[in-house]
């Protein structure tokens, strides 16, 4: 990340072997997860295809710690989006944007906060909650 100290701009680089502050893990077999920091341009959006896991760094280090998240199935964006406050751990209500149901959660894994997308099986209840879940849509 970069920061300003007076007239000097500092660029902080971490070794690639370190755990990222934010990890996006797509454990779905069907959906691509699209994400970006709230308040940044859409062209800075990143994607994690089914089965992929990717580190993420805030584009605005002192900006909101919120990811704007949307989804694609078969290369097409589906009508479903949400905002995930990465400082609040929990599980969102199940999403049913297209032909599949998905669960999104924010968890901690070591020093990393993890945004996790998983498929939902038919036997699971329609809503999951763990403590103070992150906010949907606001």
Coordinates of C-alpha atoms in Angstrom, one line a residue:
X1 CA 0.0 0.0 0.0
X2 CA 1.0 3.6 -0.3
X3 CA 0.7 6.4 2.2
X4 CA 1.7 10.1 2.4
X5 CA 3.9 11.5 5.1
X6 CA 4.1 15.3 4.4
X7 CA 5.5 15.7 0.9
X8 CA 6.8 12.2 0.9
X9 CA 4.9 9.2 -0.6
X10 CA 5.8 5.9 1.0
X11 CA 5.3 2.6 -0.8
X12 CA 5.1 -0.4 1.5
X13 CA 5.9 -3.8 0.0
X14 CA 5.4 -7.1 1.8
X15 CA 7.1 -10.4 1.0
X16 CA 4.7 -12.6 -1.1
X17 CA 4.9 -15.4 1.4
X18 CA 3.1 -13.4 4.1
X19 CA -0.6 -13.8 4.7
X20 CA -2.7 -11.1 3.0
X21 CA -4.9 -8.8 5.1
X22 CA -7.9 -9.8 3.0
X23 CA -8.3 -13.2 1.3
X24 CA -11.2 -13.9 -1.1
X25 CA -11.9 -17.6 -1.4
X26 CA -14.4 -18.9 -3.9
X27 CA -15.3 -22.4 -2.9
X28 CA -18.3 -22.4 -5.3
X29 CA -18.5 -24.7 -8.3
X30 CA -20.8 -22.4 -10.2
X31 CA -20.3 -18.7 -9.5
X32 CA -17.4 -16.2 -10.1
X33 CA -17.2 -13.6 -7.3
X34 CA -16.5 -10.0 -8.4
X35 CA -15.2 -7.6 -5.7
X36 CA -13.8 -4.2 -5.1
X37 CA -13.4 -1.7 -2.3
X38 CA -16.5 0.4 -1.7
X39 CA -16.0 3.9 -3.3
X40 CA -13.5 2.9 -6.0
X41 CA -14.1 2.8 -9.7
X42 CA -15.7 -0.3 -11.2
X43 CA -12.7 -0.8 -13.5
X44 CA -10.7 -1.7 -10.3
X45 CA -12.9 -4.7 -9.7
X46 CA -11.2 -8.1 -9.3
X47 CA -12.6 -11.6 -9.8
X48 CA -12.1 -15.0 -8.3
X49 CA -13.4 -17.9 -10.5
X50 CA -14.8 -21.1 -9.0
X51 CA -12.2 -22.8 -6.9
X52 CA -9.8 -19.8 -6.8
X53 CA -8.4 -18.0 -3.8
X54 CA -6.9 -14.5 -4.1
X55 CA -5.3 -12.0 -1.8
X56 CA -6.6 -8.5 -1.8
X57 CA -5.2 -5.1 -0.7
X58 CA -7.3 -2.0 -0.1
X59 CA -7.0 0.5 -3.0
X60 CA -7.6 3.3 -0.5
X61 CA -5.8 2.3 2.7
X62 CA -7.7 4.8 4.9
X63 CA -11.0 4.2 3.0
X64 CA -13.9 2.0 4.1
X65 CA -13.1 -1.6 4.9
X66 CA -16.1 -2.7 2.9
X67 CA -16.0 -4.9 -0.2
X68 CA -18.7 -4.4 -2.9
X69 CA -19.5 -7.9 -4.1
X70 CA -21.4 -9.1 -7.2
X71 CA -21.5 -12.5 -9.0
X72 CA -21.3 -14.0 -12.4
X73 CA -22.6 -17.4 -13.6
X74 CA -21.6 -18.7 -17.0
X75 CA -19.8 -15.4 -17.7
X76 CA -22.9 -13.2 -17.2
X77 CA -23.4 -10.9 -14.2
X78 CA -26.4 -12.0 -12.1
X79 CA -28.8 -9.6 -10.5
X80 CA -27.4 -9.8 -7.0
X81 CA -24.9 -7.6 -5.2
X82 CA -24.0 -6.8 -1.6
X83 CA -21.6 -4.9 0.6
X84 CA -19.5 -6.8 3.0
X85 CA -18.0 -5.0 6.0
X86 CA -14.7 -6.9 6.4
X87 CA -14.4 -5.8 10.1
X88 CA -17.6 -7.7 11.0
X89 CA -17.3 -11.5 11.1
X90 CA -20.4 -13.5 10.3
X91 CA -22.6 -15.2 7.7
X92 CA -25.0 -13.5 5.3
X93 CA -28.5 -14.8 4.5
X94 CA -28.3 -17.3 1.6
X95 CA -28.4 -15.7 -1.8
X96 CA -30.4 -17.2 -4.7
X97 CA -29.4 -15.0 -7.7
X98 CA -29.9 -17.6 -10.4
X99 CA -30.1 -21.3 -10.7
X100 CA -27.9 -21.9 -7.6
X101 CA -27.9 -20.9 -3.9
X102 CA -24.8 -19.4 -2.3
X103 CA -23.6 -18.6 1.2
X104 CA -21.2 -15.7 1.8
X105 CA -19.3 -15.3 5.1
X106 CA -16.6 -13.2 6.6
X107 CA -14.2 -15.2 8.8
X108 CA -10.8 -14.8 10.3
X109 CA -7.9 -17.2 9.4
X110 CA -4.8 -16.3 11.3
X111 CA -4.0 -12.6 10.5
X112 CA -6.3 -12.7 7.4
X113 CA -10.0 -11.8 7.1
X114 CA -11.5 -14.2 4.6
X115 CA -14.5 -13.5 2.3
X116 CA -15.8 -17.0 1.6
X117 CA -18.3 -18.0 -1.1
X118 CA -19.7 -21.6 -0.9
X119 CA -22.5 -23.5 -2.6
X120 CA -25.6 -24.3 -0.5
X121 CA -27.0 -27.8 -0.6
X122 CA -30.8 -28.5 -0.6
X123 CA -30.8 -29.7 3.0
X124 CA -29.5 -26.4 4.5
X125 CA -31.8 -23.9 6.2
X126 CA -32.6 -20.8 4.3
X127 CA -30.8 -18.3 6.6
X128 CA -27.6 -18.6 8.5
X129 CA -26.4 -16.2 11.2
X130 CA -23.3 -16.2 13.5
X131 CA -23.4 -13.4 16.0
X132 CA -23.2 -9.9 14.5
X133 CA -23.2 -10.7 10.7
X134 CA -21.9 -8.2 8.2
X135 CA -24.4 -5.8 6.7
X136 CA -26.1 -6.6 3.4
X137 CA -26.8 -3.9 0.9
X138 CA -25.9 -0.9 3.0

